[in-house]
Amino acid sequence: MRNVVVTEIHRAPLSKVDELAGHGVATVHEALGRTGYLGPRLRPVYAGARTGGTAVTVLCWPGDNLMIHAAVEQCEPGDLLVVTTTSPSSDGMFGDLFATALLARGVRGLVIDAGVRDIAELQAMNFPVWSAAVSAQGTVKATAGSVNVPVNIGGRTITPGDAVLADDDGVMVVPRGDIDRALQGARQRVAKEDAARQAFRDGELGLDRYGLRAKLAELGVEYLTAGEYGL
């Protein structure tokens, strides 16, 4: 493996990333045809956080956070740090000191397919983190990896500069080339959901709004009274 730190990456436009983040992970995921989700392993370390940013990617060896230190220098305002390891790791590779350095550079949060620690401090700092584990186990700084290379989490490739969205529902990536398509689809989906939400407030049933009565009949579902069913 070639160990590199790639500089001067191309980033998705922040204004568009911000709009996508406002729509939320679930909406954008559906708008893109249910693609881009990084899987249920990544969970927020505290509830209520929502963010989006441009990916600065880090590939570390398990139990070694040397390359996170190298990545901090490459971060710009609006970035989201995305970290994974060459093989599975749950060690606490990131804590409040890293968060302090990243906040000073305008970084919006962390997505890490490994462990983090100092959870109370991260919440007090309002630094959002999505991780695969929480662990007090520390790390070393001994092995070379890479910064700003394509990485894979949950079967999805994150390329430096891609849009990464994260909230209570999880984390997803929107490739830079798909930003406009994602925005258009998300706007349409929000309008559709707003209309459905109002219809449900007015008493309409999903069975009727989505034409599901015919589907039930097609699948052989019968409507019986309690007496007919023998209750």
Tab-separated table of C-alpha atoms in Angstrom:
chain	number	residue	atom	x	y	z
A	1	MET	CA	0.000	0.000	0.000
A	2	ARG	CA	1.281	3.444	-0.930
A	3	ASN	CA	1.208	5.789	2.081
A	4	VAL	CA	0.300	9.308	0.980
A	5	VAL	CA	-1.174	12.598	2.174
A	6	VAL	CA	-3.079	14.091	-0.744
A	7	THR	CA	-3.439	17.888	-0.696
A	8	GLU	CA	-5.600	20.411	-2.559
A	9	ILE	CA	-8.597	18.103	-2.957
A	10	HIS	CA	-11.716	19.177	-4.855
A	11	ARG	CA	-14.744	19.660	-2.592
A	12	ALA	CA	-18.500	19.647	-3.165
A	13	PRO	CA	-20.077	23.131	-2.904
A	14	LEU	CA	-20.874	23.788	0.758
A	15	SER	CA	-24.129	25.593	0.019
A	16	LYS	CA	-25.464	22.457	-1.647
A	17	VAL	CA	-24.105	20.199	1.096
A	18	ASP	CA	-25.870	22.360	3.687
A	19	GLU	CA	-29.199	22.042	1.884
A	20	LEU	CA	-28.826	18.268	1.667
A	21	ALA	CA	-27.992	18.064	5.371
A	22	GLY	CA	-31.126	20.045	6.152
A	23	HIS	CA	-33.257	17.463	4.378
A	24	GLY	CA	-31.769	14.677	6.510
A	25	VAL	CA	-30.134	11.331	5.820
A	26	ALA	CA	-33.315	9.278	5.375
A	27	THR	CA	-34.818	11.698	2.855
A	28	VAL	CA	-31.669	12.032	0.762
A	29	HIS	CA	-31.053	8.276	0.912
A	30	GLU	CA	-34.518	7.650	-0.548
A	31	ALA	CA	-34.069	10.437	-3.083
A	32	LEU	CA	-30.930	8.757	-4.432
A	33	GLY	CA	-32.660	5.418	-4.864
A	34	ARG	CA	-31.638	4.078	-1.452
A	35	THR	CA	-27.922	4.295	-2.103
A	36	GLY	CA	-25.057	5.833	-0.160
A	37	TYR	CA	-25.957	4.655	3.361
A	38	LEU	CA	-22.880	3.581	5.349
A	39	GLY	CA	-24.779	1.030	7.428
A	40	PRO	CA	-26.204	0.669	10.940
A	41	ARG	CA	-22.826	0.225	12.664
A	42	LEU	CA	-22.208	3.962	12.718
A	43	ARG	CA	-24.218	5.618	15.490
A	44	PRO	CA	-24.102	9.133	16.965
A	45	VAL	CA	-22.351	9.268	20.327
A	46	TYR	CA	-25.047	11.667	21.528
A	47	ALA	CA	-28.568	12.264	20.277
A	48	GLY	CA	-29.824	15.232	18.315
A	49	ALA	CA	-26.778	16.028	16.207
A	50	ARG	CA	-27.221	16.742	12.503
A	51	THR	CA	-24.524	17.896	10.134
A	52	GLY	CA	-23.098	17.615	6.678
A	53	GLY	CA	-19.699	18.417	5.273
A	54	THR	CA	-17.091	17.656	2.665
A	55	ALA	CA	-15.079	14.527	3.310
A	56	VAL	CA	-11.461	14.541	4.386
A	57	THR	CA	-10.667	10.843	4.489
A	58	VAL	CA	-8.198	8.978	6.683
A	59	LEU	CA	-6.977	5.389	6.455
A	60	CYS	CA	-5.294	4.237	9.677
A	61	TRP	CA	-3.899	1.015	10.990
A	62	PRO	CA	-6.020	-0.465	13.795
A	63	GLY	CA	-5.138	0.951	17.201
A	64	ASP	CA	-2.998	3.678	15.625
A	65	ASN	CA	-4.151	7.284	15.166
A	66	LEU	CA	-0.985	8.745	13.620
A	67	MET	CA	-2.724	9.587	10.355
A	68	ILE	CA	-5.531	11.477	12.092
A	69	HIS	CA	-2.846	13.888	13.277
A	70	ALA	CA	-1.673	14.226	9.671
A	71	ALA	CA	-5.260	14.762	8.488
A	72	VAL	CA	-5.956	17.713	10.789
A	73	GLU	CA	-3.597	19.874	8.735
A	74	GLN	CA	-5.568	19.117	5.569
A	75	CYS	CA	-8.938	20.168	7.003
A	76	GLU	CA	-10.786	23.336	6.035
A	77	PRO	CA	-13.986	24.981	7.295
A	78	GLY	CA	-16.992	22.875	6.320
A	79	ASP	CA	-15.131	19.576	6.238
A	80	LEU	CA	-16.214	16.366	7.934
A	81	LEU	CA	-13.430	13.976	8.936
A	82	VAL	CA	-14.033	10.380	7.799
A	83	VAL	CA	-11.784	7.715	9.350
A	84	THR	CA	-11.494	3.990	8.826
A	85	THR	CA	-8.868	1.328	9.475
A	86	THR	CA	-7.118	-1.284	7.386
A	87	SER	CA	-8.765	-4.028	9.466
A	88	PRO	CA	-11.539	-3.928	12.080
A	89	SER	CA	-10.801	-1.926	15.234
A	90	SER	CA	-12.850	-0.725	18.192
A	91	ASP	CA	-10.055	1.151	19.996
A	92	GLY	CA	-10.726	4.718	21.130
A	93	MET	CA	-8.776	6.484	18.403
A	94	PHE	CA	-10.306	9.949	18.871
A	95	GLY	CA	-11.128	12.162	21.848
A	96	ASP	CA	-11.629	15.727	22.977
A	97	LEU	CA	-8.095	16.918	22.116
A	98	PHE	CA	-8.599	16.004	18.463
A	99	ALA	CA	-12.006	17.658	18.571
A	100	THR	CA	-10.475	20.854	19.925
A	101	ALA	CA	-7.974	20.964	17.060
A	102	LEU	CA	-10.664	20.268	14.469
A	103	LEU	CA	-13.078	22.864	15.840
A	104	ALA	CA	-10.322	25.445	15.504
A	105	ARG	CA	-10.185	24.632	11.784
A	106	GLY	CA	-13.950	24.786	11.259
A	107	VAL	CA	-14.488	21.040	10.931
A	108	ARG	CA	-18.092	20.029	11.449
A	109	GLY	CA	-17.714	16.560	12.938
A	110	LEU	CA	-16.293	13.070	12.696
A	111	VAL	CA	-17.391	9.792	11.141
A	112	ILE	CA	-15.193	6.903	12.250
A	113	ASP	CA	-15.524	3.181	11.611
A	114	ALA	CA	-13.692	2.462	14.866
A	115	GLY	CA	-13.879	3.685	18.463
A	116	VAL	CA	-13.953	7.058	20.204
A	117	ARG	CA	-13.738	8.206	23.828
A	118	ASP	CA	-14.263	11.352	25.941
A	119	ILE	CA	-17.957	11.225	25.059
A	120	ALA	CA	-19.125	13.660	27.752
A	121	GLU	CA	-16.522	16.186	26.679
A	122	LEU	CA	-17.433	15.829	22.996
A	123	GLN	CA	-21.073	16.529	23.809
A	124	ALA	CA	-20.179	19.515	25.975
A	125	MET	CA	-18.100	20.871	23.088
A	126	ASN	CA	-21.002	20.291	20.686
A	127	PHE	CA	-18.684	18.309	18.416
A	128	PRO	CA	-20.795	15.625	16.691
A	129	VAL	CA	-19.351	12.154	16.205
A	130	TRP	CA	-20.679	9.003	14.580
A	131	SER	CA	-18.694	5.890	15.463
A	132	ALA	CA	-18.793	2.114	15.382
A	133	ALA	CA	-17.734	1.847	19.042
A	134	VAL	CA	-17.071	3.736	22.245
A	135	SER	CA	-13.941	2.576	24.043
A	136	ALA	CA	-11.511	3.854	26.654
A	137	GLN	CA	-8.786	1.752	25.011
A	138	GLY	CA	-6.051	4.081	23.794
A	139	THR	CA	-3.890	3.953	20.689
A	140	VAL	CA	-0.319	4.448	19.475
A	141	LYS	CA	1.188	6.695	16.815
A	142	ALA	CA	3.534	4.367	14.998
A	143	THR	CA	2.308	3.211	11.591
A	144	ALA	CA	1.916	5.048	8.294
A	145	GLY	CA	-1.427	5.194	6.534
A	146	SER	CA	-2.987	7.665	4.121
A	147	VAL	CA	-4.997	10.884	4.042
A	148	ASN	CA	-7.405	11.931	1.301
A	149	VAL	CA	-7.589	8.665	-0.585
A	150	PRO	CA	-10.827	6.805	-1.389
A	151	VAL	CA	-11.938	4.702	1.586
A	152	ASN	CA	-14.682	2.128	2.034
A	153	ILE	CA	-17.151	1.999	4.912
A	154	GLY	CA	-20.169	-0.276	4.942
A	155	GLY	CA	-19.610	-1.254	1.328
A	156	ARG	CA	-19.672	2.369	0.158
A	157	THR	CA	-16.725	4.291	-1.247
A	158	ILE	CA	-16.115	7.769	0.122
A	159	THR	CA	-13.912	9.903	-2.095
A	160	PRO	CA	-12.243	13.033	-0.689
A	161	GLY	CA	-14.502	16.039	-1.204
A	162	ASP	CA	-17.727	14.026	-1.378
A	163	ALA	CA	-20.694	15.230	0.663
A	164	VAL	CA	-21.181	13.273	3.877
A	165	LEU	CA	-24.463	13.677	5.765
A	166	ALA	CA	-25.072	12.496	9.321
A	167	ASP	CA	-27.925	12.634	11.826
A	168	ASP	CA	-29.763	10.395	14.284
A	169	ASP	CA	-30.696	8.037	11.425
A	170	GLY	CA	-27.076	7.344	10.479
A	171	VAL	CA	-24.516	8.437	7.906
A	172	MET	CA	-24.528	8.543	4.122
A	173	VAL	CA	-22.272	9.722	1.324
A	174	VAL	CA	-23.336	11.681	-1.741
A	175	PRO	CA	-20.633	11.584	-4.442
A	176	ARG	CA	-19.678	14.989	-5.761
A	177	GLY	CA	-21.076	14.130	-9.167
A	178	ASP	CA	-24.481	13.241	-7.695
A	179	ILE	CA	-25.041	16.415	-5.656
A	180	ASP	CA	-27.481	18.085	-8.048
A	181	ARG	CA	-29.453	14.883	-8.625
A	182	ALA	CA	-29.662	14.353	-4.868
A	183	LEU	CA	-30.905	17.904	-4.325
A	184	GLN	CA	-33.581	17.626	-6.980
A	185	GLY	CA	-34.784	14.278	-5.650
A	186	ALA	CA	-34.756	15.466	-2.041
A	187	ARG	CA	-36.790	18.571	-2.849
A	188	GLN	CA	-39.365	16.471	-4.666
A	189	ARG	CA	-39.521	13.964	-1.845
A	190	VAL	CA	-39.966	16.665	0.797
A	191	ALA	CA	-42.874	18.165	-1.172
A	192	LYS	CA	-44.476	14.738	-1.531
A	193	GLU	CA	-44.051	13.941	2.172
A	194	ASP	CA	-45.439	17.337	3.204
A	195	ALA	CA	-48.560	16.662	1.161
A	196	ALA	CA	-48.933	13.184	2.674
A	197	ARG	CA	-48.385	14.515	6.189
A	198	GLN	CA	-51.192	17.027	5.747
A	199	ALA	CA	-53.475	14.351	4.297
A	200	PHE	CA	-52.857	12.128	7.326
A	201	ARG	CA	-53.611	15.051	9.638
A	202	ASP	CA	-56.911	15.389	7.777
A	203	GLY	CA	-57.727	11.740	8.452
A	204	GLU	CA	-56.809	10.058	5.172
A	205	LEU	CA	-55.432	6.522	5.521
A	206	GLY	CA	-52.208	5.306	3.962
A	207	LEU	CA	-54.204	2.358	2.623
A	208	ASP	CA	-56.139	4.759	0.413
A	209	ARG	CA	-53.483	7.368	-0.338
A	210	TYR	CA	-51.012	4.766	-1.574
A	211	GLY	CA	-53.564	2.463	-3.208
A	212	LEU	CA	-52.707	-0.403	-0.865
A	213	ARG	CA	-56.158	-1.955	-0.648
A	214	ALA	CA	-55.663	-3.441	-4.104
A	215	LYS	CA	-52.247	-4.738	-3.026
A	216	LEU	CA	-53.776	-6.487	0.010
A	217	ALA	CA	-56.399	-8.098	-2.206
A	218	GLU	CA	-53.745	-9.152	-4.712
A	219	LEU	CA	-51.821	-10.835	-1.898
A	220	GLY	CA	-54.918	-12.692	-0.743
A	221	VAL	CA	-55.536	-10.792	2.495
A	222	GLU	CA	-59.148	-11.272	3.653
A	223	TYR	CA	-61.264	-9.007	5.843
A	224	LEU	CA	-63.290	-11.034	8.374
A	225	THR	CA	-65.381	-10.045	11.342
A	226	ALA	CA	-64.299	-11.298	14.739
A	227	GLY	CA	-67.193	-13.755	14.667
A	228	GLU	CA	-66.241	-15.039	11.218
A	229	TYR	CA	-62.661	-15.557	12.457
A	230	GLY	CA	-63.900	-17.410	15.522
A	231	LEU	CA	-62.937	-14.948	18.246
